[in-house]
Coordinates of C-alpha atoms in Angstrom, one line a residue:
X31 CA 128.5 95.9 30.1
X32 CA 130.8 93.5 28.4
X33 CA 133.7 96.0 28.3
X34 CA 133.1 96.7 32.0
X35 CA 133.3 92.9 32.7
X36 CA 136.6 92.7 30.9
X37 CA 138.0 95.7 32.8
X38 CA 137.0 94.1 36.1
X39 CA 138.5 90.8 35.0
X40 CA 135.1 89.0 35.0
X41 CA 134.3 86.6 32.2
X42 CA 131.6 88.2 29.9
X43 CA 129.7 84.8 30.0
X44 CA 129.8 84.8 33.8
X45 CA 128.6 88.4 33.8
X46 CA 125.7 87.6 31.5
X47 CA 124.7 84.7 33.6
X48 CA 124.8 86.8 36.8
X49 CA 122.7 89.5 35.2
X50 CA 120.1 87.0 34.2
X51 CA 120.2 85.5 37.7
X52 CA 119.9 88.9 39.3
X53 CA 116.8 89.6 37.2
X54 CA 115.2 86.3 38.0
X55 CA 116.2 86.4 41.7
X56 CA 117.0 90.0 42.8
X57 CA 119.8 89.9 45.3
X58 CA 120.4 91.9 48.4
X59 CA 124.1 92.9 48.9
X60 CA 125.0 92.9 52.6
X61 CA 128.0 95.2 53.2
X62 CA 130.2 94.6 56.3
X63 CA 131.8 97.5 58.1
X64 CA 133.6 97.6 61.4
X65 CA 134.7 101.2 62.2
X66 CA 134.2 104.7 61.0
X67 CA 137.0 106.9 62.1
X68 CA 140.5 108.2 61.2
X69 CA 143.3 106.2 62.5
X70 CA 147.1 106.7 62.4
X71 CA 147.6 103.0 62.2
X72 CA 145.1 100.3 61.0
X73 CA 146.9 97.0 60.3
X74 CA 143.6 95.1 60.1
X75 CA 142.1 97.7 57.6
X76 CA 138.9 98.0 59.7
X77 CA 138.4 101.7 59.6
X78 CA 136.6 103.7 57.0
X79 CA 137.1 107.5 57.2
X80 CA 134.0 109.6 58.0
X81 CA 134.5 111.4 54.6
X82 CA 134.6 108.1 52.6
X83 CA 131.8 106.6 54.7
X84 CA 129.5 109.6 54.0
X85 CA 130.2 109.4 50.3
X86 CA 129.6 105.7 50.2
X87 CA 126.3 106.0 52.1
X88 CA 125.0 108.9 50.0
X89 CA 125.8 107.0 46.8
X90 CA 123.9 103.9 48.1
X91 CA 121.0 106.0 49.3
X92 CA 120.7 107.7 45.8
X93 CA 121.0 104.5 43.8
X94 CA 119.6 101.5 45.6
X95 CA 116.8 100.4 48.0
X96 CA 118.4 100.3 51.4
X97 CA 116.8 97.5 53.5
X98 CA 116.9 96.3 57.1
X99 CA 118.5 93.0 57.6
X100 CA 115.5 91.6 59.5
X101 CA 113.0 92.4 56.7
X102 CA 112.1 90.2 53.8
X103 CA 114.1 90.8 50.6
X104 CA 112.5 93.2 48.1
X105 CA 111.8 92.5 44.4
X106 CA 114.8 94.5 43.1
X107 CA 118.6 94.5 43.8
X108 CA 119.0 96.1 47.3
X109 CA 121.7 96.8 49.9
X110 CA 121.9 96.2 53.6
X111 CA 124.5 97.9 55.9
X112 CA 126.0 96.0 58.8
X113 CA 128.7 96.6 61.4
X114 CA 130.5 94.0 63.5
X115 CA 132.2 94.2 66.9
X116 CA 130.9 97.3 68.7
X117 CA 133.5 100.0 68.6
X118 CA 132.7 103.3 70.3
X119 CA 133.1 105.1 67.0
X120 CA 130.0 103.3 65.7
X121 CA 128.0 105.6 67.9
X122 CA 130.3 108.6 67.8
X123 CA 131.0 108.9 64.1
X124 CA 129.0 106.3 62.0
X125 CA 125.6 106.9 63.6
X126 CA 125.4 110.7 62.9
X127 CA 126.0 110.0 59.2
X128 CA 123.5 107.2 59.1
X129 CA 120.9 109.4 60.8
X130 CA 121.6 112.5 58.6
X131 CA 121.2 110.4 55.4
X132 CA 118.4 108.2 56.9
X133 CA 120.3 105.0 56.1
X134 CA 119.3 101.9 58.2
X135 CA 122.1 99.7 59.6
X136 CA 122.5 96.7 61.8
X137 CA 125.2 96.7 64.5
X138 CA 126.4 93.3 65.8
X139 CA 128.0 93.8 69.2
X140 CA 130.4 91.5 71.1
X141 CA 129.4 92.4 74.7
X142 CA 132.3 91.4 77.1
X143 CA 134.1 94.7 76.6
X144 CA 131.1 97.0 76.6
X145 CA 131.6 99.7 79.2
X146 CA 135.2 98.7 80.0
X147 CA 138.6 100.4 79.3
X148 CA 139.9 97.4 77.4
X149 CA 140.6 97.0 73.7
X150 CA 139.5 94.1 71.5
X151 CA 142.2 91.5 71.7
X152 CA 143.5 92.0 68.2
X153 CA 143.9 95.7 68.9
X154 CA 145.7 94.9 72.2
X155 CA 148.2 92.7 70.4
X156 CA 148.8 95.6 68.0
X157 CA 149.3 98.0 71.0
X158 CA 151.7 95.6 72.7
X159 CA 153.8 94.8 69.6
X160 CA 153.6 97.6 67.1
X161 CA 153.6 100.9 68.9
X162 CA 156.9 102.9 69.4
X163 CA 158.6 101.9 72.7
X164 CA 161.6 100.0 73.9
X165 CA 161.3 96.2 73.3
X166 CA 163.0 93.0 74.3
X167 CA 165.0 91.3 71.5
X168 CA 162.7 88.2 71.5
X169 CA 159.4 86.9 72.6
X170 CA 158.6 83.4 73.7
X171 CA 154.9 82.4 73.9
X172 CA 152.8 79.3 73.5
X173 CA 149.4 80.1 71.9
X174 CA 146.8 78.1 70.2
X175 CA 148.5 74.9 71.3
X176 CA 151.7 76.0 69.5
X177 CA 154.9 77.3 71.0
X178 CA 157.0 80.0 69.3
X179 CA 160.0 82.2 69.7
X180 CA 160.0 85.4 67.7
X181 CA 162.8 88.0 67.2
X182 CA 161.4 91.4 68.2
X183 CA 164.3 93.8 68.1
X184 CA 163.2 95.5 64.9
X185 CA 159.9 96.9 63.6
X186 CA 159.9 94.4 60.8
X187 CA 160.5 91.5 63.2
X188 CA 157.6 92.7 65.5
X189 CA 155.3 93.1 62.5
X190 CA 156.0 89.5 61.5
X191 CA 155.4 88.4 65.2
X192 CA 152.1 90.2 65.1
X193 CA 151.0 88.6 61.9
X194 CA 151.9 85.1 63.2
X195 CA 150.4 85.5 66.6
X196 CA 146.9 86.6 65.6
X197 CA 145.8 83.3 64.0
X198 CA 147.2 81.4 67.0
X199 CA 145.3 83.5 69.5
X200 CA 142.2 83.2 67.3
X201 CA 142.3 79.4 68.0
X202 CA 142.5 79.9 71.8
X203 CA 139.7 79.5 74.2
X204 CA 138.8 82.9 75.7
X205 CA 140.5 82.1 79.1
X206 CA 143.6 80.9 77.3
X207 CA 143.8 84.0 75.2
X208 CA 143.5 86.2 78.3
X209 CA 146.4 84.3 79.9
X210 CA 148.5 84.9 76.8
X211 CA 147.6 88.6 76.7
X212 CA 148.6 88.9 80.3
X213 CA 152.0 87.4 79.5
X214 CA 152.3 89.8 76.5
X215 CA 151.6 92.8 78.8
X216 CA 154.3 91.7 81.2
X217 CA 156.7 91.2 78.3
X218 CA 155.9 94.7 76.9
X219 CA 156.0 96.3 80.3
X220 CA 152.6 97.9 80.0
X221 CA 149.1 97.5 81.5
X222 CA 145.8 96.5 80.1
X223 CA 144.1 99.9 79.7
X224 CA 143.3 100.4 76.1
X225 CA 143.6 103.4 73.8
X226 CA 140.7 105.8 73.8
X227 CA 140.7 105.5 70.0
X228 CA 140.1 101.7 70.2
X229 CA 137.5 101.4 73.0
X230 CA 134.3 99.4 72.7
X231 CA 131.0 101.2 73.2
X232 CA 130.0 102.3 76.6
X233 CA 126.6 101.2 77.9
X234 CA 125.3 104.8 77.3
X235 CA 126.6 104.7 73.7
X236 CA 125.1 101.4 73.1
X237 CA 121.7 102.7 74.3
X238 CA 122.1 105.7 72.0
X239 CA 122.6 103.3 69.1
X240 CA 119.6 101.2 70.2
X241 CA 117.4 104.3 70.4
X242 CA 118.0 105.4 66.9
X243 CA 115.2 104.7 64.4
X244 CA 117.9 103.7 61.8
X245 CA 119.5 101.0 64.0
X246 CA 118.9 97.4 64.6
X247 CA 121.1 95.7 67.3
X248 CA 122.4 92.1 66.8
X249 CA 124.3 89.7 68.9
X250 CA 128.0 88.9 68.2
X251 CA 128.9 86.6 71.2
X252 CA 130.4 87.6 74.5
X253 CA 134.2 87.3 73.8
X254 CA 134.4 87.5 70.1
X255 CA 135.9 84.0 69.8
X256 CA 135.9 81.8 66.8
X257 CA 132.9 79.5 67.7
X258 CA 134.4 76.5 65.9
X259 CA 137.1 76.1 68.6
X260 CA 134.5 76.0 71.4
X261 CA 132.4 73.0 72.6
X262 CA 128.7 73.3 71.9
X263 CA 127.9 74.2 75.5
X264 CA 130.3 77.1 75.4
X265 CA 129.0 78.2 72.0
X266 CA 125.5 78.4 73.5
X267 CA 126.8 80.5 76.4
X268 CA 128.5 82.9 74.1
X269 CA 125.6 83.4 71.8
X270 CA 122.8 83.4 74.4
X271 CA 124.8 85.5 76.8
X272 CA 125.5 88.2 74.2
X273 CA 121.8 88.3 73.3
X274 CA 120.7 88.5 76.9
X275 CA 123.0 91.4 77.8
X276 CA 122.0 93.4 74.7
X277 CA 118.3 92.9 75.5
X278 CA 118.9 94.0 79.1
X279 CA 120.8 97.1 78.1
X280 CA 118.6 98.1 75.1
X281 CA 115.2 96.9 76.3
X282 CA 114.6 95.5 72.8
X283 CA 114.5 92.0 71.5
X284 CA 117.6 90.8 69.6
X285 CA 116.6 88.8 66.6
X286 CA 119.8 88.7 64.5
X287 CA 123.3 87.4 65.0
X288 CA 126.7 87.4 63.2
X289 CA 129.5 84.9 63.6
X290 CA 132.8 86.4 64.9
X291 CA 135.3 86.4 62.0
X292 CA 132.6 84.7 59.9
X293 CA 134.5 82.4 57.6
X294 CA 133.2 78.9 57.1
X295 CA 135.9 77.7 59.4
X296 CA 134.7 79.9 62.3
X297 CA 131.4 78.0 63.0
X298 CA 130.1 74.5 62.7
X299 CA 127.0 72.6 61.9
X300 CA 126.2 72.6 65.6
X301 CA 126.5 76.4 65.6
X302 CA 123.9 76.6 62.8
X303 CA 121.6 74.3 64.8
X304 CA 122.0 76.6 67.9
X305 CA 121.1 79.7 65.9
X306 CA 118.0 78.0 64.5
X307 CA 117.0 76.7 67.9
X308 CA 117.4 80.2 69.4
X309 CA 115.1 81.6 66.8
X310 CA 117.4 84.1 65.1
X311 CA 115.6 85.5 62.0
X312 CA 118.9 86.1 60.2
X313 CA 122.5 85.2 60.9
X314 CA 125.4 86.7 59.0
X315 CA 128.7 85.2 57.9
X316 CA 131.6 87.1 56.4
X317 CA 132.3 85.2 53.1
X318 CA 131.5 86.9 49.8
X319 CA 128.2 86.4 48.0
X320 CA 124.7 87.8 47.8
X321 CA 121.5 87.2 49.7
X322 CA 119.0 85.7 47.4
X323 CA 115.8 83.7 47.6
X324 CA 116.8 80.3 48.9
X325 CA 119.9 81.5 50.7
X326 CA 120.2 79.9 54.1
X327 CA 119.1 82.6 56.6
X328 CA 121.6 81.3 59.1
X329 CA 124.5 81.8 56.7
X330 CA 124.0 85.1 54.9
X331 CA 127.1 86.2 52.9
X332 CA 128.6 89.7 53.3
X333 CA 131.1 91.8 51.4
X334 CA 133.7 93.6 53.5
X335 CA 134.2 97.3 52.8
X336 CA 137.5 99.0 53.2
X337 CA 138.5 102.7 53.3
X338 CA 137.7 103.3 49.6
X339 CA 137.1 106.7 48.0
X340 CA 133.8 106.9 46.0
X341 CA 135.4 106.0 42.7
X342 CA 137.0 102.8 44.1
X343 CA 133.8 102.0 46.0
X344 CA 131.7 102.1 42.8
X345 CA 134.1 99.8 41.1
X346 CA 134.2 97.3 44.0
X347 CA 130.4 97.5 44.2
X348 CA 130.1 96.5 40.5
X349 CA 132.3 93.4 41.2
X350 CA 130.2 92.6 44.4
X351 CA 127.1 92.3 42.3
X352 CA 128.7 89.6 40.2
X353 CA 130.2 87.5 43.0

């Protein structure tokens, strides 16, 4: 144990303290996924290959209690699987693996793009800036209350523009972001139809998820906007609207929610009050940590999983237990 702590760069004293804490208050580790598919380009590192996902799920199934997010924590270290956003591959590629291995998972779905031919806005920015085509030599755009001019003649320049635009658009109101995306489409000379590989769920696929005995559906807002930039009235619309649509499509009550982006800067004290008022049993964030007795049920921490092979996944999991 101590040698393992040193190899992971964890203080042996901290590791010993965490092991004692884990024994006194057994944690549940909530893992956060987004996509299960193979992509040629994945600048946000959201996709886990089906092969790696199968290996990860089988390892968890064989070594830990796998719990549903809405149930009470068990008396031993356990794992809960969650997905954010609502990509079509959740139903097409992740679900068959979960059902084969009988692994429960919660899918938090942002509902505005369900059944459309659009991409999530961060994917659309990638499509407009990073795919191979002819580009203008510069882009001028005001986003997030800030104006900017970016050189875009080379791949490296467009990659820098992409990295700098995303946080600006994240601070936009939904209607402002749509205006900026429309300007980007005109600049790129392309339309708004998204790539098949980056589509959100169809309504039929959503219902397929909801019908699975392994699946719990959760709300994730309408537009996948950072809630902290919205007034409280708009936050309520985003949260309640997402819940209502999911309940209409699935015919099931929606009792859990996750914050888009999920850092502590992406929601406010008023957001927490809204989630409590609306009666969500659990609400997930996206900062590291473990779910223990006494953890605020409206701010459950999660650990993001990347496209790791099984060896890397085991090493990362060991570190997650000590966070």
